[in-house]
Amino acid sequence: MIIVGAAALALLLGGHRLLPELGGFTTVLESLLPWLGAAVPLLVIGALFTRSWKVVAAALLPAAVWGVMFGPDLLRTAPGGPSDLAVATLNVGVANSDSGKAVRALAKGRDLFAAQELTPGGPAAEELSRHFPHRVQVSTIGLWSRFPITEHRTVDIGLDWTRALRAVVETPRGKVTVYVMHLASARPGETSQRDRTLAHARRVIEADGSENLLLLGDLNTATTDRKRSGLVPPLSDAHLEAGAGFGFTWPASFPVTRPDHILYRGLTATSASVEHAVGSDHRAAVASLRL
């Protein structure tokens, strides 16, 4: 049984992209993929009780597969060096009565702040407007900037209400096109709406010829979700390039996956991390980048 279980786990880890999409099950599985490694110690302990080196070797096979897949995430160090932009993105939580406190702590030292699940005129928006001289807010999303925002417009991502925007920020080192998006949620058994919004987001990014581009927001797709492959690549992921660990952001009390992302092209990520946000069910994704 241990050999069979170890083989199945190794195949599931290494071949998860070959699985058919089964009503959202595959999305959930891939979103939680790193956590499958928690079964490895149980297999190894069981194998040791058999006193068979063959069983122990079999139990170590999924550990090797997991290590190849996720070891670099645990060993990565930030490249460091000078940076031109300090950015943050946070789903503040529509029911978060402490959203003002949450963004106040995160806004310090940032050049750009993207927010989702805002209440128009609510405490988070008001607090951010006190910290940043430039802003564009549409419905429940917004972008606040230390630098002038010279252009902005809404973006259609296939929802009945606006949850995406495009802005051009004039930094001292040149223009940066910034997208803020909050894609539809993905739930077990129901990912079709999320998939549609993700497809819209891909087409929008593909059609944008900006040299320097940032995509910030709650994309409701995990780093290990196959559906994200249309965005990364061609975009790079700040946490995968310059962050340590898995960078899980949801749920805030015990994060198990990462729906919040800082994606880019034309820039270089120098550092990336995750920070606590008071009252929100998400943690914030933050990064520093160089033009």
PDB file of C-alpha atoms in Angstrom:
ATOM      1  CA  MET A   1       0.000   0.000   0.000  1.00  0.00           C
ATOM      2  CA  ILE A   2       2.809   2.419   0.819  1.00  0.00           C
ATOM      3  CA  ILE A   3       4.486   1.813  -2.532  1.00  0.00           C
ATOM      4  CA  VAL A   4       1.206   2.313  -4.372  1.00  0.00           C
ATOM      5  CA  GLY A   5       0.439   5.463  -2.392  1.00  0.00           C
ATOM      6  CA  ALA A   6       3.919   6.881  -2.974  1.00  0.00           C
ATOM      7  CA  ALA A   7       3.742   6.186  -6.701  1.00  0.00           C
ATOM      8  CA  ALA A   8       0.296   7.775  -6.946  1.00  0.00           C
ATOM      9  CA  LEU A   9       1.453  10.863  -5.062  1.00  0.00           C
ATOM     10  CA  ALA A  10       4.568  11.229  -7.223  1.00  0.00           C
ATOM     11  CA  LEU A  11       2.487  10.924 -10.386  1.00  0.00           C
ATOM     12  CA  LEU A  12      -0.080  13.392  -9.083  1.00  0.00           C
ATOM     13  CA  LEU A  13       2.603  15.949  -8.277  1.00  0.00           C
ATOM     14  CA  GLY A  14       4.606  15.555 -11.442  1.00  0.00           C
ATOM     15  CA  GLY A  15       1.728  14.978 -13.829  1.00  0.00           C
ATOM     16  CA  HIS A  16      -1.025  17.191 -12.435  1.00  0.00           C
ATOM     17  CA  ARG A  17      -1.252  19.158 -15.690  1.00  0.00           C
ATOM     18  CA  LEU A  18      -2.228  15.967 -17.497  1.00  0.00           C
ATOM     19  CA  LEU A  19      -5.340  15.564 -15.373  1.00  0.00           C
ATOM     20  CA  PRO A  20      -8.635  16.446 -17.059  1.00  0.00           C
ATOM     21  CA  GLU A  21     -10.492  19.480 -15.762  1.00  0.00           C
ATOM     22  CA  LEU A  22     -13.220  18.064 -13.567  1.00  0.00           C
ATOM     23  CA  GLY A  23     -15.726  20.716 -12.559  1.00  0.00           C
ATOM     24  CA  GLY A  24     -13.300  22.845 -10.585  1.00  0.00           C
ATOM     25  CA  PHE A  25     -11.686  19.899  -8.774  1.00  0.00           C
ATOM     26  CA  THR A  26      -8.485  20.277 -10.781  1.00  0.00           C
ATOM     27  CA  THR A  27      -8.320  24.001 -10.005  1.00  0.00           C
ATOM     28  CA  VAL A  28      -8.628  23.323  -6.277  1.00  0.00           C
ATOM     29  CA  LEU A  29      -6.023  20.552  -6.472  1.00  0.00           C
ATOM     30  CA  GLU A  30      -3.524  22.730  -8.307  1.00  0.00           C
ATOM     31  CA  SER A  31      -4.153  25.668  -6.001  1.00  0.00           C
ATOM     32  CA  LEU A  32      -3.218  23.479  -3.029  1.00  0.00           C
ATOM     33  CA  LEU A  33      -0.501  21.505  -4.824  1.00  0.00           C
ATOM     34  CA  PRO A  34       2.420  22.357  -2.490  1.00  0.00           C
ATOM     35  CA  TRP A  35       0.419  21.004   0.450  1.00  0.00           C
ATOM     36  CA  LEU A  36       0.461  17.491  -1.030  1.00  0.00           C
ATOM     37  CA  GLY A  37       3.996  17.313   0.309  1.00  0.00           C
ATOM     38  CA  ALA A  38       2.502  16.987   3.803  1.00  0.00           C
ATOM     39  CA  ALA A  39       1.718  13.345   2.942  1.00  0.00           C
ATOM     40  CA  VAL A  40       5.390  12.505   2.399  1.00  0.00           C
ATOM     41  CA  PRO A  41       6.411  12.287   6.105  1.00  0.00           C
ATOM     42  CA  LEU A  42       3.465   9.968   6.759  1.00  0.00           C
ATOM     43  CA  LEU A  43       4.557   7.697   3.922  1.00  0.00           C
ATOM     44  CA  VAL A  44       8.163   7.682   5.123  1.00  0.00           C
ATOM     45  CA  ILE A  45       7.188   6.877   8.722  1.00  0.00           C
ATOM     46  CA  GLY A  46       4.987   4.044   7.493  1.00  0.00           C
ATOM     47  CA  ALA A  47       7.802   2.778   5.282  1.00  0.00           C
ATOM     48  CA  LEU A  48      10.277   2.739   8.172  1.00  0.00           C
ATOM     49  CA  PHE A  49       7.983   0.416  10.094  1.00  0.00           C
ATOM     50  CA  THR A  50       8.179  -2.115   7.253  1.00  0.00           C
ATOM     51  CA  ARG A  51      11.996  -2.273   7.581  1.00  0.00           C
ATOM     52  CA  SER A  52      12.212  -2.670   3.823  1.00  0.00           C
ATOM     53  CA  TRP A  53      14.648  -0.450   1.962  1.00  0.00           C
ATOM     54  CA  LYS A  54      12.568  -0.843  -1.190  1.00  0.00           C
ATOM     55  CA  VAL A  55       9.494   0.538   0.544  1.00  0.00           C
ATOM     56  CA  VAL A  56      11.515   3.379   2.072  1.00  0.00           C
ATOM     57  CA  ALA A  57      12.984   4.228  -1.340  1.00  0.00           C
ATOM     58  CA  ALA A  58       9.514   4.242  -2.852  1.00  0.00           C
ATOM     59  CA  ALA A  59       8.266   6.536  -0.068  1.00  0.00           C
ATOM     60  CA  LEU A  60      11.080   8.983  -0.828  1.00  0.00           C
ATOM     61  CA  LEU A  61      10.153   9.220  -4.515  1.00  0.00           C
ATOM     62  CA  PRO A  62       7.360  11.801  -4.042  1.00  0.00           C
ATOM     63  CA  ALA A  63       9.689  13.716  -1.723  1.00  0.00           C
ATOM     64  CA  ALA A  64      12.182  13.992  -4.574  1.00  0.00           C
ATOM     65  CA  VAL A  65       9.480  15.113  -7.010  1.00  0.00           C
ATOM     66  CA  TRP A  66       8.177  17.684  -4.515  1.00  0.00           C
ATOM     67  CA  GLY A  67      11.727  18.933  -3.908  1.00  0.00           C
ATOM     68  CA  VAL A  68      12.381  19.453  -7.606  1.00  0.00           C
ATOM     69  CA  MET A  69       9.067  21.291  -8.022  1.00  0.00           C
ATOM     70  CA  PHE A  70       9.074  23.461  -4.918  1.00  0.00           C
ATOM     71  CA  GLY A  71      12.577  23.396  -3.462  1.00  0.00           C
ATOM     72  CA  PRO A  72      13.647  26.505  -5.407  1.00  0.00           C
ATOM     73  CA  ASP A  73      10.752  28.434  -3.814  1.00  0.00           C
ATOM     74  CA  LEU A  74      12.147  27.699  -0.358  1.00  0.00           C
ATOM     75  CA  LEU A  75      15.782  28.377  -1.257  1.00  0.00           C
ATOM     76  CA  ARG A  76      15.308  31.513  -3.350  1.00  0.00           C
ATOM     77  CA  THR A  77      16.872  34.769  -2.188  1.00  0.00           C
ATOM     78  CA  ALA A  78      15.962  38.243  -3.385  1.00  0.00           C
ATOM     79  CA  PRO A  79      18.370  39.625  -6.006  1.00  0.00           C
ATOM     80  CA  GLY A  80      18.331  43.013  -4.263  1.00  0.00           C
ATOM     81  CA  GLY A  81      19.939  46.070  -5.775  1.00  0.00           C
ATOM     82  CA  PRO A  82      18.450  49.501  -6.442  1.00  0.00           C
ATOM     83  CA  SER A  83      14.736  49.829  -7.119  1.00  0.00           C
ATOM     84  CA  ASP A  84      12.518  52.506  -8.629  1.00  0.00           C
ATOM     85  CA  LEU A  85       9.045  51.391  -7.579  1.00  0.00           C
ATOM     86  CA  ALA A  86       7.683  49.999  -4.327  1.00  0.00           C
ATOM     87  CA  VAL A  87       4.234  48.536  -4.969  1.00  0.00           C
ATOM     88  CA  ALA A  88       1.522  46.779  -3.002  1.00  0.00           C
ATOM     89  CA  THR A  89      -1.779  45.117  -3.812  1.00  0.00           C
ATOM     90  CA  LEU A  90      -4.462  44.181  -1.304  1.00  0.00           C
ATOM     91  CA  ASN A  91      -7.994  42.865  -1.316  1.00  0.00           C
ATOM     92  CA  VAL A  92      -9.063  44.991   1.639  1.00  0.00           C
ATOM     93  CA  GLY A  93     -12.228  42.967   2.286  1.00  0.00           C
ATOM     94  CA  VAL A  94     -15.620  44.509   1.641  1.00  0.00           C
ATOM     95  CA  ALA A  95     -16.758  43.762   5.211  1.00  0.00           C
ATOM     96  CA  ASN A  96     -13.510  44.920   6.820  1.00  0.00           C
ATOM     97  CA  SER A  97     -14.331  47.647   9.341  1.00  0.00           C
ATOM     98  CA  ASP A  98     -10.586  48.159   9.910  1.00  0.00           C
ATOM     99  CA  SER A  99      -9.721  48.674   6.236  1.00  0.00           C
ATOM    100  CA  GLY A 100      -8.394  52.163   6.963  1.00  0.00           C
ATOM    101  CA  LYS A 101      -5.904  50.769   9.473  1.00  0.00           C
ATOM    102  CA  ALA A 102      -4.949  48.001   7.059  1.00  0.00           C
ATOM    103  CA  VAL A 103      -3.959  50.298   4.214  1.00  0.00           C
ATOM    104  CA  ARG A 104      -2.402  52.914   6.503  1.00  0.00           C
ATOM    105  CA  ALA A 105       0.262  50.488   7.663  1.00  0.00           C
ATOM    106  CA  LEU A 106       0.909  49.166   4.155  1.00  0.00           C
ATOM    107  CA  ALA A 107       1.006  52.548   2.394  1.00  0.00           C
ATOM    108  CA  LYS A 108       4.167  53.744   4.119  1.00  0.00           C
ATOM    109  CA  GLY A 109       7.071  53.739   1.717  1.00  0.00           C
ATOM    110  CA  ARG A 110       4.998  52.622  -1.299  1.00  0.00           C
ATOM    111  CA  ASP A 111       4.912  54.344  -4.641  1.00  0.00           C
ATOM    112  CA  LEU A 112       1.878  52.471  -5.995  1.00  0.00           C
ATOM    113  CA  PHE A 113      -0.996  50.874  -4.100  1.00  0.00           C
ATOM    114  CA  ALA A 114      -3.676  48.760  -5.787  1.00  0.00           C
ATOM    115  CA  ALA A 115      -6.799  47.902  -3.814  1.00  0.00           C
ATOM    116  CA  GLN A 116      -9.772  45.633  -4.414  1.00  0.00           C
ATOM    117  CA  GLU A 117     -13.136  45.189  -2.646  1.00  0.00           C
ATOM    118  CA  LEU A 118     -13.226  48.858  -1.797  1.00  0.00           C
ATOM    119  CA  THR A 119     -16.314  50.553  -0.487  1.00  0.00           C
ATOM    120  CA  PRO A 120     -16.666  53.780  -2.513  1.00  0.00           C
ATOM    121  CA  GLY A 121     -15.898  56.618  -0.130  1.00  0.00           C
ATOM    122  CA  GLY A 122     -15.062  54.090   2.599  1.00  0.00           C
ATOM    123  CA  PRO A 123     -12.225  54.239   5.138  1.00  0.00           C
ATOM    124  CA  ALA A 124      -9.636  52.467   2.951  1.00  0.00           C
ATOM    125  CA  ALA A 125     -10.134  54.836   0.013  1.00  0.00           C
ATOM    126  CA  GLU A 126     -10.095  57.866   2.289  1.00  0.00           C
ATOM    127  CA  GLU A 127      -6.935  56.735   4.065  1.00  0.00           C
ATOM    128  CA  LEU A 128      -5.106  55.994   0.814  1.00  0.00           C
ATOM    129  CA  SER A 129      -6.064  59.399  -0.567  1.00  0.00           C
ATOM    130  CA  ARG A 130      -4.367  60.994   2.438  1.00  0.00           C
ATOM    131  CA  HIS A 131      -1.123  59.147   1.662  1.00  0.00           C
ATOM    132  CA  PHE A 132      -0.979  59.482  -2.124  1.00  0.00           C
ATOM    133  CA  PRO A 133      -1.481  62.641  -4.226  1.00  0.00           C
ATOM    134  CA  HIS A 134      -2.756  60.796  -7.305  1.00  0.00           C
ATOM    135  CA  ARG A 135      -5.510  58.227  -7.628  1.00  0.00           C
ATOM    136  CA  VAL A 136      -8.037  56.589  -9.900  1.00  0.00           C
ATOM    137  CA  GLN A 137     -10.917  54.618  -8.398  1.00  0.00           C
ATOM    138  CA  VAL A 138     -13.591  52.756 -10.303  1.00  0.00           C
ATOM    139  CA  SER A 139     -16.338  50.884  -8.481  1.00  0.00           C
ATOM    140  CA  THR A 140     -14.651  48.557  -5.983  1.00  0.00           C
ATOM    141  CA  ILE A 141     -11.062  48.823  -7.265  1.00  0.00           C
ATOM    142  CA  GLY A 142      -8.520  51.608  -7.292  1.00  0.00           C
ATOM    143  CA  LEU A 143      -4.930  52.668  -7.835  1.00  0.00           C
ATOM    144  CA  TRP A 144      -3.113  55.239  -5.697  1.00  0.00           C
ATOM    145  CA  SER A 145       0.221  56.688  -6.794  1.00  0.00           C
ATOM    146  CA  ARG A 146       3.001  58.909  -5.560  1.00  0.00           C
ATOM    147  CA  PHE A 147       3.624  59.849  -9.192  1.00  0.00           C
ATOM    148  CA  PRO A 148       1.242  61.519 -11.668  1.00  0.00           C
ATOM    149  CA  ILE A 149      -1.358  59.341 -13.367  1.00  0.00           C
ATOM    150  CA  THR A 150      -1.522  60.750 -16.898  1.00  0.00           C
ATOM    151  CA  GLU A 151      -4.098  58.388 -18.399  1.00  0.00           C
ATOM    152  CA  HIS A 152      -6.737  56.034 -17.058  1.00  0.00           C
ATOM    153  CA  ARG A 153      -9.731  54.066 -18.280  1.00  0.00           C
ATOM    154  CA  THR A 154     -11.873  51.118 -17.289  1.00  0.00           C
ATOM    155  CA  VAL A 155     -11.174  47.657 -18.722  1.00  0.00           C
ATOM    156  CA  ASP A 156     -13.725  45.036 -19.700  1.00  0.00           C
ATOM    157  CA  ILE A 157     -12.969  41.627 -18.192  1.00  0.00           C
ATOM    158  CA  GLY A 158     -16.363  40.088 -18.899  1.00  0.00           C
ATOM    159  CA  LEU A 159     -18.218  40.908 -15.686  1.00  0.00           C
ATOM    160  CA  ASP A 160     -21.488  42.751 -15.199  1.00  0.00           C
ATOM    161  CA  TRP A 161     -19.735  45.505 -13.276  1.00  0.00           C
ATOM    162  CA  THR A 162     -16.321  47.131 -13.576  1.00  0.00           C
ATOM    163  CA  ARG A 163     -13.508  45.367 -11.740  1.00  0.00           C
ATOM    164  CA  ALA A 164     -10.488  46.333 -13.840  1.00  0.00           C
ATOM    165  CA  LEU A 165      -8.722  49.523 -14.857  1.00  0.00           C
ATOM    166  CA  ARG A 166      -5.721  50.671 -16.858  1.00  0.00           C
ATOM    167  CA  ALA A 167      -3.604  53.658 -15.885  1.00  0.00           C
ATOM    168  CA  VAL A 168      -0.371  55.214 -17.101  1.00  0.00           C
ATOM    169  CA  VAL A 169       1.934  56.419 -14.329  1.00  0.00           C
ATOM    170  CA  GLU A 170       4.682  58.959 -15.084  1.00  0.00           C
ATOM    171  CA  THR A 171       7.637  57.947 -12.895  1.00  0.00           C
ATOM    172  CA  PRO A 172      11.008  59.754 -12.813  1.00  0.00           C
ATOM    173  CA  ARG A 173      12.419  56.833 -14.828  1.00  0.00           C
ATOM    174  CA  GLY A 174       9.693  56.759 -17.450  1.00  0.00           C
ATOM    175  CA  LYS A 175       6.109  55.700 -18.049  1.00  0.00           C
ATOM    176  CA  VAL A 176       4.660  52.529 -16.538  1.00  0.00           C
ATOM    177  CA  THR A 177       1.318  51.111 -17.619  1.00  0.00           C
ATOM    178  CA  VAL A 178      -0.502  49.713 -14.586  1.00  0.00           C
ATOM    179  CA  TYR A 179      -3.483  47.376 -14.629  1.00  0.00           C
ATOM    180  CA  VAL A 180      -5.510  46.713 -11.494  1.00  0.00           C
ATOM    181  CA  MET A 181      -7.826  43.722 -11.750  1.00  0.00           C
ATOM    182  CA  HIS A 182     -10.129  41.727  -9.522  1.00  0.00           C
ATOM    183  CA  LEU A 183     -11.101  38.620 -11.449  1.00  0.00           C
ATOM    184  CA  ALA A 184     -14.133  36.479 -10.681  1.00  0.00           C
ATOM    185  CA  SER A 185     -13.885  33.936  -7.870  1.00  0.00           C
ATOM    186  CA  ALA A 186     -13.081  30.281  -8.441  1.00  0.00           C
ATOM    187  CA  ARG A 187     -14.976  27.817  -6.268  1.00  0.00           C
ATOM    188  CA  PRO A 188     -15.033  24.015  -6.131  1.00  0.00           C
ATOM    189  CA  GLY A 189     -17.298  22.923  -8.949  1.00  0.00           C
ATOM    190  CA  GLU A 190     -17.554  26.409 -10.466  1.00  0.00           C
ATOM    191  CA  THR A 191     -14.670  28.082 -12.247  1.00  0.00           C
ATOM    192  CA  SER A 192     -16.273  29.040 -15.563  1.00  0.00           C
ATOM    193  CA  GLN A 193     -16.765  32.724 -14.704  1.00  0.00           C
ATOM    194  CA  ARG A 194     -13.225  33.027 -13.328  1.00  0.00           C
ATOM    195  CA  ASP A 195     -11.903  31.340 -16.465  1.00  0.00           C
ATOM    196  CA  ARG A 196     -13.786  33.815 -18.666  1.00  0.00           C
ATOM    197  CA  THR A 197     -12.386  36.821 -16.809  1.00  0.00           C
ATOM    198  CA  LEU A 198      -8.901  35.317 -16.965  1.00  0.00           C
ATOM    199  CA  ALA A 199      -9.254  34.873 -20.726  1.00  0.00           C
ATOM    200  CA  HIS A 200     -10.328  38.526 -21.018  1.00  0.00           C
ATOM    201  CA  ALA A 201      -7.306  39.580 -18.945  1.00  0.00           C
ATOM    202  CA  ARG A 202      -4.959  37.619 -21.217  1.00  0.00           C
ATOM    203  CA  ARG A 203      -6.345  39.278 -24.333  1.00  0.00           C
ATOM    204  CA  VAL A 204      -6.082  42.733 -22.771  1.00  0.00           C
ATOM    205  CA  ILE A 205      -2.432  42.214 -21.818  1.00  0.00           C
ATOM    206  CA  GLU A 206      -1.554  40.681 -25.187  1.00  0.00           C
ATOM    207  CA  ALA A 207      -3.039  43.691 -26.997  1.00  0.00           C
ATOM    208  CA  ASP A 208      -1.136  46.236 -24.893  1.00  0.00           C
ATOM    209  CA  GLY A 209       2.167  47.243 -26.454  1.00  0.00           C
ATOM    210  CA  SER A 210       3.494  49.131 -23.422  1.00  0.00           C
ATOM    211  CA  GLU A 211       7.174  48.501 -22.778  1.00  0.00           C
ATOM    212  CA  ASN A 212       6.860  48.734 -18.985  1.00  0.00           C
ATOM    213  CA  LEU A 213       3.733  47.075 -17.618  1.00  0.00           C
ATOM    214  CA  LEU A 214       2.432  46.032 -14.205  1.00  0.00           C
ATOM    215  CA  LEU A 215      -0.589  43.861 -13.448  1.00  0.00           C
ATOM    216  CA  LEU A 216      -1.675  44.105  -9.808  1.00  0.00           C
ATOM    217  CA  GLY A 217      -4.611  42.525  -8.067  1.00  0.00           C
ATOM    218  CA  ASP A 218      -6.640  39.621  -6.837  1.00  0.00           C
ATOM    219  CA  LEU A 219      -6.609  37.344  -9.876  1.00  0.00           C
ATOM    220  CA  ASN A 220      -8.249  34.415  -8.071  1.00  0.00           C
ATOM    221  CA  THR A 221      -5.792  32.023  -9.657  1.00  0.00           C
ATOM    222  CA  ALA A 222      -2.949  30.376  -7.758  1.00  0.00           C
ATOM    223  CA  THR A 223       0.675  30.337  -8.806  1.00  0.00           C
ATOM    224  CA  THR A 224       0.346  26.589  -9.485  1.00  0.00           C
ATOM    225  CA  ASP A 225      -2.985  26.813 -11.325  1.00  0.00           C
ATOM    226  CA  ARG A 226      -2.635  25.795 -14.987  1.00  0.00           C
ATOM    227  CA  LYS A 227      -5.085  28.526 -15.981  1.00  0.00           C
ATOM    228  CA  ARG A 228      -2.533  31.196 -15.049  1.00  0.00           C
ATOM    229  CA  SER A 229      -0.146  30.007 -17.743  1.00  0.00           C
ATOM    230  CA  GLY A 230      -1.595  32.440 -20.285  1.00  0.00           C
ATOM    231  CA  LEU A 231      -0.355  35.318 -18.134  1.00  0.00           C
ATOM    232  CA  VAL A 232       2.891  33.887 -16.741  1.00  0.00           C
ATOM    233  CA  PRO A 233       4.585  33.837 -19.175  1.00  0.00           C
ATOM    234  CA  PRO A 234       4.550  36.263 -21.015  1.00  0.00           C
ATOM    235  CA  LEU A 235       4.521  38.280 -17.781  1.00  0.00           C
ATOM    236  CA  SER A 236       6.923  37.591 -14.924  1.00  0.00           C
ATOM    237  CA  ASP A 237       5.833  37.023 -11.331  1.00  0.00           C
ATOM    238  CA  ALA A 238       7.534  39.266  -8.761  1.00  0.00           C
ATOM    239  CA  HIS A 239       7.296  36.681  -5.993  1.00  0.00           C
ATOM    240  CA  LEU A 240       8.675  33.869  -8.153  1.00  0.00           C
ATOM    241  CA  GLU A 241      11.573  36.105  -9.181  1.00  0.00           C
ATOM    242  CA  ALA A 242      12.388  37.857  -5.939  1.00  0.00           C
ATOM    243  CA  GLY A 243      10.362  36.424  -3.036  1.00  0.00           C
ATOM    244  CA  ALA A 244      11.122  33.704  -0.507  1.00  0.00           C
ATOM    245  CA  GLY A 245       8.807  30.785   0.194  1.00  0.00           C
ATOM    246  CA  PHE A 246       5.399  30.267  -1.376  1.00  0.00           C
ATOM    247  CA  GLY A 247       4.018  33.724  -0.647  1.00  0.00           C
ATOM    248  CA  PHE A 248       0.530  32.485   0.239  1.00  0.00           C
ATOM    249  CA  THR A 249      -1.954  35.305   0.810  1.00  0.00           C
ATOM    250  CA  TRP A 250      -5.330  33.634   1.480  1.00  0.00           C
ATOM    251  CA  PRO A 251      -6.985  33.092   3.878  1.00  0.00           C
ATOM    252  CA  ALA A 252      -5.126  35.576   6.054  1.00  0.00           C
ATOM    253  CA  SER A 253      -5.507  33.570   9.270  1.00  0.00           C
ATOM    254  CA  PHE A 254      -3.734  30.538   7.747  1.00  0.00           C
ATOM    255  CA  PRO A 255      -2.783  31.154   4.101  1.00  0.00           C
ATOM    256  CA  VAL A 256      -2.829  28.077   1.887  1.00  0.00           C
ATOM    257  CA  THR A 257      -2.764  29.597  -1.599  1.00  0.00           C
ATOM    258  CA  ARG A 258      -1.846  32.790  -3.471  1.00  0.00           C
ATOM    259  CA  PRO A 259      -4.590  34.510  -5.494  1.00  0.00           C
ATOM    260  CA  ASP A 260      -2.967  37.969  -5.170  1.00  0.00           C
ATOM    261  CA  HIS A 261      -0.260  38.811  -7.665  1.00  0.00           C
ATOM    262  CA  ILE A 262       2.261  41.377  -8.869  1.00  0.00           C
ATOM    263  CA  LEU A 263       3.047  40.549 -12.500  1.00  0.00           C
ATOM    264  CA  TYR A 264       5.176  42.613 -14.848  1.00  0.00           C
ATOM    265  CA  ARG A 265       7.242  43.013 -17.988  1.00  0.00           C
ATOM    266  CA  GLY A 266       9.973  45.508 -18.839  1.00  0.00           C
ATOM    267  CA  LEU A 267      11.011  45.756 -15.178  1.00  0.00           C
ATOM    268  CA  THR A 268      13.144  43.721 -12.774  1.00  0.00           C
ATOM    269  CA  ALA A 269      11.882  42.579  -9.396  1.00  0.00           C
ATOM    270  CA  THR A 270      14.430  43.212  -6.646  1.00  0.00           C
ATOM    271  CA  SER A 271      12.403  41.998  -3.656  1.00  0.00           C
ATOM    272  CA  ALA A 272       8.943  40.622  -2.905  1.00  0.00           C
ATOM    273  CA  SER A 273       7.076  39.517   0.187  1.00  0.00           C
ATOM    274  CA  VAL A 274       3.711  39.180   1.899  1.00  0.00           C
ATOM    275  CA  GLU A 275       2.457  41.437   4.694  1.00  0.00           C
ATOM    276  CA  HIS A 276      -0.400  41.214   7.184  1.00  0.00           C
ATOM    277  CA  ALA A 277      -3.389  43.512   6.629  1.00  0.00           C
ATOM    278  CA  VAL A 278      -5.623  44.319   9.600  1.00  0.00           C
ATOM    279  CA  GLY A 279      -9.105  42.848   9.295  1.00  0.00           C
ATOM    280  CA  SER A 280      -8.776  41.583   5.724  1.00  0.00           C
ATOM    281  CA  ASP A 281      -9.184  37.924   4.793  1.00  0.00           C
ATOM    282  CA  HIS A 282      -6.241  38.421   2.410  1.00  0.00           C
ATOM    283  CA  ARG A 283      -2.650  39.293   3.083  1.00  0.00           C
ATOM    284  CA  ALA A 284      -1.006  41.951   0.941  1.00  0.00           C
ATOM    285  CA  ALA A 285       1.461  41.181  -1.833  1.00  0.00           C
ATOM    286  CA  VAL A 286       4.295  43.723  -1.986  1.00  0.00           C
ATOM    287  CA  ALA A 287       7.359  44.114  -4.187  1.00  0.00           C
ATOM    288  CA  SER A 288      10.106  46.475  -5.233  1.00  0.00           C
ATOM    289  CA  LEU A 289      11.011  46.754  -8.900  1.00  0.00           C
ATOM    290  CA  ARG A 290      13.615  48.446 -11.050  1.00  0.00           C
ATOM    291  CA  LEU A 291      12.917  50.013 -14.437  1.00  0.00           C
TER     292      LEU A 291
END
